[in-house]
Short mmCIF file of C-alpha atoms and ligand atoms in Angstrom, two decimals:
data_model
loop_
_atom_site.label_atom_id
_atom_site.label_comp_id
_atom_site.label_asym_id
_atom_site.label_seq_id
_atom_site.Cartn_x
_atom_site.Cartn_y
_atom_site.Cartn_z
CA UNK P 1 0.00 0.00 0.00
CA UNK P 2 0.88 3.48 -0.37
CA UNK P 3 0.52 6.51 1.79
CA UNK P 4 0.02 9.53 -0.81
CA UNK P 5 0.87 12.43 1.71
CA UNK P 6 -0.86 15.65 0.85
CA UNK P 7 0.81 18.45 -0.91
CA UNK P 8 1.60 20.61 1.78
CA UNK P 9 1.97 17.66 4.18
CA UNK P 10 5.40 18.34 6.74
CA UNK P 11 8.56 16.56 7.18
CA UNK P 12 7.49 15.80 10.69
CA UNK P 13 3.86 14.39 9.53
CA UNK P 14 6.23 12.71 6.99
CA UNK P 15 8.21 11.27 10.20
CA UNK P 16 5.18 10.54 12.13
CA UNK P 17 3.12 8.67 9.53
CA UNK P 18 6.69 6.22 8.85
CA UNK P 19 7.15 6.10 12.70
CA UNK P 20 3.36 4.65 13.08
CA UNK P 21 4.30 2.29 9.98
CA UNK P 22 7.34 1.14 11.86
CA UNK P 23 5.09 0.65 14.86
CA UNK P 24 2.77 -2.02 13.01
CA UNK P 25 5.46 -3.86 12.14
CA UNK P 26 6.89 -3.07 8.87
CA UNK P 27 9.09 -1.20 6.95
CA UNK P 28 8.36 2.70 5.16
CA UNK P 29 9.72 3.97 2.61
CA UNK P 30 9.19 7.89 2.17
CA UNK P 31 9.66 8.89 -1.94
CA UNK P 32 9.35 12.54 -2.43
CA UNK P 33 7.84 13.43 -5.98
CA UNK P 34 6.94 16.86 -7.65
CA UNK P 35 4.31 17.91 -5.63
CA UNK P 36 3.73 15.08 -3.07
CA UNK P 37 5.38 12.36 -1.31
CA UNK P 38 4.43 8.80 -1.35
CA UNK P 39 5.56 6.42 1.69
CA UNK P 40 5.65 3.15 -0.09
CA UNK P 41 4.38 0.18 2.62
CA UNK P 42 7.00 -3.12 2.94
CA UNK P 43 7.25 -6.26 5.38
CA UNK P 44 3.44 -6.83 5.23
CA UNK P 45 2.28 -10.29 4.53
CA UNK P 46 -1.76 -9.18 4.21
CA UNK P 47 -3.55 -6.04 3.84
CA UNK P 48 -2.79 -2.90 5.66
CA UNK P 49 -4.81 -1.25 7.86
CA UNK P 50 -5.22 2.19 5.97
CA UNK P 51 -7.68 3.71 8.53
CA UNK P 52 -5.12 4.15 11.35
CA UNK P 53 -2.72 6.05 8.69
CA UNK P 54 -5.89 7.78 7.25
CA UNK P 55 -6.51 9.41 10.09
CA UNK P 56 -2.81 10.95 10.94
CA UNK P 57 -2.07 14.51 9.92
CA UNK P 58 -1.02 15.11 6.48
CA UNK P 59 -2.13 12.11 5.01
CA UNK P 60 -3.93 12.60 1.75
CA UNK P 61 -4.80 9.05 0.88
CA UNK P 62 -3.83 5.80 1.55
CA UNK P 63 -3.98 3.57 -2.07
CA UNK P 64 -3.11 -0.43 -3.15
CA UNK P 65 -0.69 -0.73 -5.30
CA UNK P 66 -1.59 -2.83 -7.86
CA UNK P 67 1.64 -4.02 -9.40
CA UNK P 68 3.89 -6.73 -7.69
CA UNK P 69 7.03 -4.47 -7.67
CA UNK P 70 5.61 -1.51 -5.05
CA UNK P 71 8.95 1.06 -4.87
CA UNK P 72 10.29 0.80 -8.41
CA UNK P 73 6.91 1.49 -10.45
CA UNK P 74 5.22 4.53 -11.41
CA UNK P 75 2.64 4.27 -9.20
CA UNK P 76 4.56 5.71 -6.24
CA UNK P 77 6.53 8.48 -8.18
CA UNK P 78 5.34 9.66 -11.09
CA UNK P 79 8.76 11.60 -12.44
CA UNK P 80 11.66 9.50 -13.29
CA UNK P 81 14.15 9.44 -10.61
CA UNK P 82 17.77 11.76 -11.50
CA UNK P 83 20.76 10.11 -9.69
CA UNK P 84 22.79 13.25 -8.75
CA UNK P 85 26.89 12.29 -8.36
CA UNK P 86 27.63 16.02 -7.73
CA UNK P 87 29.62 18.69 -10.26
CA UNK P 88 26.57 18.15 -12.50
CA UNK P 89 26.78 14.73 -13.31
CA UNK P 90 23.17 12.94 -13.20
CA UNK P 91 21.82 9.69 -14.38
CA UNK P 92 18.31 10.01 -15.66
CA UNK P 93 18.11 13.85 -16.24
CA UNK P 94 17.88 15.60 -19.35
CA UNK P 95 21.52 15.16 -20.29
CA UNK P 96 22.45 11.13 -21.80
CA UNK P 97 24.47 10.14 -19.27
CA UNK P 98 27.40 8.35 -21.06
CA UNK P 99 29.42 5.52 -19.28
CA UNK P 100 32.65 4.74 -20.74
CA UNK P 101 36.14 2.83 -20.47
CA UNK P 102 37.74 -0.74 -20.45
CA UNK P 103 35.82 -4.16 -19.77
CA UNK P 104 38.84 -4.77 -17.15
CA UNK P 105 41.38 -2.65 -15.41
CA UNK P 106 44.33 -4.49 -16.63
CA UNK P 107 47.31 -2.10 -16.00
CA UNK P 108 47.50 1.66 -14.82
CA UNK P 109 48.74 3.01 -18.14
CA UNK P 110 45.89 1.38 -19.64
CA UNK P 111 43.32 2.61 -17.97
CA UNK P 112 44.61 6.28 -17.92
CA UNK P 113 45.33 6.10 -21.60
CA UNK P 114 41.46 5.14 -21.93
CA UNK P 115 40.59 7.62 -18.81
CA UNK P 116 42.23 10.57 -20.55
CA UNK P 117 40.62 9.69 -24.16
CA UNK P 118 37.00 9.04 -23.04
CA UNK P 119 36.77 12.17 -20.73
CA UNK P 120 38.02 14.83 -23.64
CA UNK P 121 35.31 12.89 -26.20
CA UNK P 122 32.83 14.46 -23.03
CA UNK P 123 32.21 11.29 -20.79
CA UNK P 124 31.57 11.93 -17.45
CA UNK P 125 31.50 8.70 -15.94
CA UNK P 126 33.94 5.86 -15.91
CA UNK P 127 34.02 2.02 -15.99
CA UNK P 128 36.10 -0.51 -15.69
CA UNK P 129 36.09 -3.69 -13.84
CA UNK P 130 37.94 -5.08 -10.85
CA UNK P 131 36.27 -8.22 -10.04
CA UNK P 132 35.49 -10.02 -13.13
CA UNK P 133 32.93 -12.29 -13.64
CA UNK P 134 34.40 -15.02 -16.33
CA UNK P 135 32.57 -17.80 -17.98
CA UNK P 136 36.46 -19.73 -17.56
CA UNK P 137 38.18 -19.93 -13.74
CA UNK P 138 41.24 -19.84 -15.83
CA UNK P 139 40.27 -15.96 -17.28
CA UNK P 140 41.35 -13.03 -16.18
CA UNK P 141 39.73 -12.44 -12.81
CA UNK P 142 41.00 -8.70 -12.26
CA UNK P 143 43.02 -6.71 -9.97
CA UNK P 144 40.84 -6.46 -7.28
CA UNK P 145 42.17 -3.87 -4.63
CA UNK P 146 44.87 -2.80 -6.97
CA UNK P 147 42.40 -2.05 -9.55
CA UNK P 148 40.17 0.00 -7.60
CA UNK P 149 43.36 1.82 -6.70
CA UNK P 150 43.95 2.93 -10.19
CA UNK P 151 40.20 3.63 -10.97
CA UNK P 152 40.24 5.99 -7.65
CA UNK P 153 43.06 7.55 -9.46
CA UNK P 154 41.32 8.07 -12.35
CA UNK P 155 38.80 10.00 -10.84
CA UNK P 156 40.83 12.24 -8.86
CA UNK P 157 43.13 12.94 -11.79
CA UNK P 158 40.23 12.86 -14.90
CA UNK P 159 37.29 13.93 -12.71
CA UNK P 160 35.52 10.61 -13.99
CA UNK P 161 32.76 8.89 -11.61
CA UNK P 162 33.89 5.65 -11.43
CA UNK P 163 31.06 2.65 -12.02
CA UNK P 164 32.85 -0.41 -11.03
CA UNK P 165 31.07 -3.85 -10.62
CA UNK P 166 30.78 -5.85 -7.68
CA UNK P 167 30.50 -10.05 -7.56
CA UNK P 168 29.61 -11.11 -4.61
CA UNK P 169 28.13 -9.99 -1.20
CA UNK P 170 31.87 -9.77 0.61
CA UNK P 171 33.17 -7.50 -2.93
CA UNK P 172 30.51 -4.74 -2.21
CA UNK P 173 32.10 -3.85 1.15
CA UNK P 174 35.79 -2.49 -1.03
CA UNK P 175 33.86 -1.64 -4.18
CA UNK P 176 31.24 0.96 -2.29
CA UNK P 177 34.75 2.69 -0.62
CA UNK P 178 36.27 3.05 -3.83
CA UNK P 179 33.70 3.46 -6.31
CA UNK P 180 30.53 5.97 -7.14
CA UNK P 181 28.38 3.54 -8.48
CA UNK P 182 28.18 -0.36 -7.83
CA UNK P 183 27.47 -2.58 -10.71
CA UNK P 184 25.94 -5.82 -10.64
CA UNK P 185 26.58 -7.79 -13.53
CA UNK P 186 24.13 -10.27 -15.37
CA UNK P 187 24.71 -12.75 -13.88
CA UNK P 188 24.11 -11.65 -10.60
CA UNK P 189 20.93 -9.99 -11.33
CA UNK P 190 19.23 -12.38 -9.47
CA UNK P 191 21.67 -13.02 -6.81
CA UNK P 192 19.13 -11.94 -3.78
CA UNK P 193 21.62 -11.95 -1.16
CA UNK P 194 23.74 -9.18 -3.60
CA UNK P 195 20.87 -7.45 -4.32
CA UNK P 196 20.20 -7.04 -0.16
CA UNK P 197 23.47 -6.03 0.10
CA UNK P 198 23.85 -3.59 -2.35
CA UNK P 199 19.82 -2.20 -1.08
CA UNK P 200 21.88 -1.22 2.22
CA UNK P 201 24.64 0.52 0.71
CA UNK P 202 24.88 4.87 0.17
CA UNK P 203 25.79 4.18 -3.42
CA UNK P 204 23.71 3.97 -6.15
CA UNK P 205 23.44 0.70 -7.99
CA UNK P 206 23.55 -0.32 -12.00
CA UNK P 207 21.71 -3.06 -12.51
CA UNK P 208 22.23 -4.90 -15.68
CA UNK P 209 19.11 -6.99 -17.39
CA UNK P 210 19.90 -10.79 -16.58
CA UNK P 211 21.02 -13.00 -19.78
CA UNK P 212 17.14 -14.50 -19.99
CA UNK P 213 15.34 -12.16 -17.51
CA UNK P 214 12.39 -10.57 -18.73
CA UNK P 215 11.09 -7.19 -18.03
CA UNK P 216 9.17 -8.30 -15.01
CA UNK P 217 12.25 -9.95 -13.45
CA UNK P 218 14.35 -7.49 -13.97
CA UNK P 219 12.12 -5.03 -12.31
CA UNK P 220 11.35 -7.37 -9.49
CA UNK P 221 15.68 -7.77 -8.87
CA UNK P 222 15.36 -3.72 -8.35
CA UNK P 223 12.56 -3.86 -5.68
CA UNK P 224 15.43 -6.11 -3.50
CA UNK P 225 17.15 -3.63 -3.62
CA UNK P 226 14.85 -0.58 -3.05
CA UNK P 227 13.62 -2.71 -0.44
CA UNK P 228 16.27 -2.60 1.95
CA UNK P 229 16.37 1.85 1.29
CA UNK P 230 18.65 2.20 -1.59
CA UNK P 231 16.24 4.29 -3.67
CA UNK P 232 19.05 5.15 -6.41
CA UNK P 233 19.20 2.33 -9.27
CA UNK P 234 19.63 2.53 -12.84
CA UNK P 235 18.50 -0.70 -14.87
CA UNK P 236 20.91 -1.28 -18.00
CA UNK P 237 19.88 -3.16 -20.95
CA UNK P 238 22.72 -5.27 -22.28
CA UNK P 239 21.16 -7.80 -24.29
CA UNK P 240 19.41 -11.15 -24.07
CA UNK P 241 20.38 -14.78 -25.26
CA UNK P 242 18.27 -15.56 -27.78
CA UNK P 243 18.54 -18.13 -30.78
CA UNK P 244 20.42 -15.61 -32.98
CA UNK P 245 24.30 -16.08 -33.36
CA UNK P 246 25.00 -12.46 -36.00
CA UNK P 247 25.87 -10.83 -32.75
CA UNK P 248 26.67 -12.40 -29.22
CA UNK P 249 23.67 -11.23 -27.52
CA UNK P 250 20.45 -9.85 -28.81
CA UNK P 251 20.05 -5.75 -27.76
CA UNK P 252 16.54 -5.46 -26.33
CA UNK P 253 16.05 -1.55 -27.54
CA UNK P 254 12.02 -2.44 -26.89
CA UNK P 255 12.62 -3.19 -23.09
CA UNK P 256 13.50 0.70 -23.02
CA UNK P 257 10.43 2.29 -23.83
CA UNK P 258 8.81 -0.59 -21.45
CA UNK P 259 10.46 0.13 -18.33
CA UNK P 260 10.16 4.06 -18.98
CA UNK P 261 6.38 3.22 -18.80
CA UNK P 262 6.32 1.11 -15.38
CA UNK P 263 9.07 2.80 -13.49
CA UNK P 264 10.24 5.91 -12.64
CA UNK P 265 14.11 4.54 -12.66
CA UNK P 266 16.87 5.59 -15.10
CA UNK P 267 17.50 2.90 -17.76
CA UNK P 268 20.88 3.30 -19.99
CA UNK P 269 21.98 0.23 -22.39
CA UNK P 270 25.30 -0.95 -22.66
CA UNK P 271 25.47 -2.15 -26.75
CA UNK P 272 28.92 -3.28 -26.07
CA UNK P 273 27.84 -6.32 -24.11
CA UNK P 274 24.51 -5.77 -25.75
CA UNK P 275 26.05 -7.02 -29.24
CA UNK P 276 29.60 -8.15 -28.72
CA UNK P 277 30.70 -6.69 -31.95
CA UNK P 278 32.92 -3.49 -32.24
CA UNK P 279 31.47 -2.68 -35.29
CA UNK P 280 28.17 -3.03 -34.21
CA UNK P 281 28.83 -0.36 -31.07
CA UNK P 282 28.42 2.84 -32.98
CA UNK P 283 24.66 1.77 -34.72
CA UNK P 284 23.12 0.42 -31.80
CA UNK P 285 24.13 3.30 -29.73
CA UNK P 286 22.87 5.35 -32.06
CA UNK P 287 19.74 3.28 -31.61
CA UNK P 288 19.48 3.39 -28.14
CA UNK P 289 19.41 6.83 -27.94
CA UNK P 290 16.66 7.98 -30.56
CA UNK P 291 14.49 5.12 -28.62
CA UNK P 292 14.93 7.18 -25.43
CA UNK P 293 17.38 5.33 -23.34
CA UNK P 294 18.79 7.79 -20.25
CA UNK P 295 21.94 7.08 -21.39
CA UNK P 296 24.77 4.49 -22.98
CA UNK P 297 27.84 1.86 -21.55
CA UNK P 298 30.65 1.48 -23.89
CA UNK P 299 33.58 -0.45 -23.60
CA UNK P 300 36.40 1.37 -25.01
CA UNK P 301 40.19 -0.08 -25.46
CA UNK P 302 43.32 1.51 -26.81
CA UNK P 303 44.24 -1.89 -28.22
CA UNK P 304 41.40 -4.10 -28.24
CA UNK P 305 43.48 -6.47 -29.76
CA UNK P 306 45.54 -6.91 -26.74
CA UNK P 307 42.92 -6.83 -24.33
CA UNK P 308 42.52 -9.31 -21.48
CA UNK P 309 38.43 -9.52 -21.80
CA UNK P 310 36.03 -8.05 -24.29
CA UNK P 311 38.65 -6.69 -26.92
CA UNK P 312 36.32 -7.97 -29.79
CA UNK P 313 33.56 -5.84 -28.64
CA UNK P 314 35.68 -2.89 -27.23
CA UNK P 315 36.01 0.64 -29.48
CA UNK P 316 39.03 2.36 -29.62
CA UNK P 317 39.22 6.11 -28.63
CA UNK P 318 38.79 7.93 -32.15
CA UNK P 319 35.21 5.55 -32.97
CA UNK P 320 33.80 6.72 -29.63
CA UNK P 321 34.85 10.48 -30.23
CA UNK P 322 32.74 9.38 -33.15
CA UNK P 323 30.48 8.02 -31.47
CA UNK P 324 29.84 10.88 -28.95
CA UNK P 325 29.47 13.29 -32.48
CA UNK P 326 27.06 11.02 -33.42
CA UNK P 327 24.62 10.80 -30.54
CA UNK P 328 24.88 14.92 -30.13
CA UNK P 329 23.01 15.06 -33.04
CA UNK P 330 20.56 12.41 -32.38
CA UNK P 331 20.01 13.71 -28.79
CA UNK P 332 18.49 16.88 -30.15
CA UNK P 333 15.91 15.54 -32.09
CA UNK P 334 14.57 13.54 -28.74
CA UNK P 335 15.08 16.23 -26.76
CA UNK P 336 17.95 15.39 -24.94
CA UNK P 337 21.58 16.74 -24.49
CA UNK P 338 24.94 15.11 -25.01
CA UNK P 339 27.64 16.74 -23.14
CA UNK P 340 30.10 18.35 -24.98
CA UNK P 341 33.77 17.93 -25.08
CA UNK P 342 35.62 19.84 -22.53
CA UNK P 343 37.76 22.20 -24.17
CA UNK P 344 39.93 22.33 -20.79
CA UNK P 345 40.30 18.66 -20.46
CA UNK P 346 43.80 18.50 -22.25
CA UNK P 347 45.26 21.25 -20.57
CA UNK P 348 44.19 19.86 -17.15
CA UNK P 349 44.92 16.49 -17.10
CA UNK P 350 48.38 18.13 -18.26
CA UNK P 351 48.32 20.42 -15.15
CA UNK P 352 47.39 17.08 -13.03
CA UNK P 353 50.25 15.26 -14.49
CA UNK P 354 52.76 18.19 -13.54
CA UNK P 355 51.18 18.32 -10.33
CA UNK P 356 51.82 14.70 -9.57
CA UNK P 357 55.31 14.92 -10.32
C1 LIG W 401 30.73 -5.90 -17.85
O1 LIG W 401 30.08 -4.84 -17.79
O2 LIG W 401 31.95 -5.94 -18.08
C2 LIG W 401 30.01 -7.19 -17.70
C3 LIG W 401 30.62 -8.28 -17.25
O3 LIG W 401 28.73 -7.08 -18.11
P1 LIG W 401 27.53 -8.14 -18.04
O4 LIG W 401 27.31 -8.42 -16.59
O5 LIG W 401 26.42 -7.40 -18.69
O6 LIG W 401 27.94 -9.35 -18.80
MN1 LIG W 402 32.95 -6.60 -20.56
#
């Protein structure tokens, strides 16, 4: 159930009315919207008394919500929810926000190299992975600490927020200290014990589509983690495993549009993952934004061919300064910004280098 709070309803009738839902036994969940907040209902096995919440000061209405998922639909916010990082960078606003750098952080110079590149093309955020999830034991795992080390770097030095995936419950402890936004990978979508974990943590959380989930699963993996508080997720769309083998997985561009309709979270797509092919990077992205997508994931390598994971789907800096061109002009026409390259970005990361010395 939800509590709609009226308008002009306080932040201590806001207090009291969670307080009182505490009291009965379960857990509330106060989401401010435009012009009212809703305190979303959770722990309740049956029906909710809505007479005794009725009745408190500043409630407008109490109302069922009729969806399975009762914090990540529409129903309890009606705007879609902006992620604010600080220094203007937001996930879900009217700027794309655009997610770039290496599958793995395999060496410092690496990672700077790609650092450096993607934040002149205008990226604002940064990936890169330090646990890695491998299909083989025998892979390339990652650097773990020493990685997040270097990505830490990178955001001090390139003024990059750093999106950085954890694996397990014990990896979100190191990856929340270092990072700005914890990813869970696909195939931990539906790891519920990661998903609690991450719903307790201060960082927001990027939740990538499971290989076979549908929409309905995928929303339902967000409401673990909105569940435990952690109101700041961002769904990413990075392709299903269907029966086609043209491409490595098949980009869902349709479950955009679909979640935009049910939920007031972010959703970007990642067409690097989405389609394994480098060549095929630069189209779908195009795709993803004229379909509306809140913003884009793209691996990016200064030598894909030496790469230790992904180099077959991984860009190299010049296609996603392309790429970026590209999706500027796209943007317009859907109402939507790209951010532009910084004109400074040279001269400072020259300045930081100096400095460093
Ligand atoms: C990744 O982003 O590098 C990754 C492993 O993605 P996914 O979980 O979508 O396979
Ligand atoms: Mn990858």
């Amino acid at each position: 159930m939800l509590v709609m709070m009226k308008s002009h309803a306080t932040a201590d009738e806001i207090s009291a009315v969670c307080r009182k839902i505490e009291l009965m036994g379960f857990k509330a969940h106060p989401i401010p919207g435009i012009t009212r907040t809703a305190i979303g209902i959770t722990g309740n096995q049956g029906p909710v008394e809505a007479a005794a919440l009725e009745a408190l000061p500043g409630v407008g209405e109490c109302v069922p919500v009729s969806k399975p998922y009762k914090l990540v639909g529409r129903e309890v916010k009606e705007a879609t929810t902006i992620i604010d990082l600080g220094d203007g960078v937001r996930i879900g606003g009217s700027e794309v926000a655009i997610i770039a750098g290496p599958c793995a952080v395999e060496t410092r110079e690496q990672t700077r190299a790609v650092a450096e590149a993607v934040a002149a093309a205008g990226a604002k955020l940064f990936r890169g992975g330090a646990y890695k999830p491998r299909t083989s034991p025998y892979s390339f795992q990652g650097l773990a600490e020493d990685g997040l080390k270097i990505l830490a770097e990178v955001r001090r030095d390139f003024g990059l927020r750093i999106v950085t995936e954890a694996i397990d419950v014990e990896s979100v402890d190191i990856v929340e200290r270092y990072g700005d936004v914890i990813q869970i990978g696909a195939r931990n979508m539906q790891n519920f014990s990661l998903l609690k974990r991450a719903g307790r943590s201060s960082k927001p959380v990027l939740l990538k589509r499971g290989i076979s989930a549908t929409l309905d699963e995928m929303l339902m993996a967000a409401e673990y983690i909105l569940s435990e508080g952690n109101y700041n997720v961002i769904f990413c769309e990075r392709g299903i495993r269907t029966f086609a083998d043209h491409t490595r997985n098949t980009l869902d561009l349709s479950v955009v549009p679909a979640v935009q309709r049910l939920s007031h979270l972010p959703i970007i797509v990642d067409p690097s993952h989405g389609t394994g092919r480098r060549e095929k990077v630069i189209p779908l992205s195009r795709g993803a934004i004229a379909v509306g997508a809140d913003g884009l994931m793209i691996e990016v390598h200064a030598h894909p061919e030496e790469a230790l994971s992904d180099g077959n789907q991984s860009i190299q800096p010049p296609e996603f300064r392309q790429l970026m061109a590209e999706i500027r002009q796209i943007a317009t026409v859907v109402g939507r910004t790209v951010s532009p390259e910084p004109a400074d970005i040279a001269s400072r990361s020259t300045i930081q280098a100096q400095l460093l010395q």
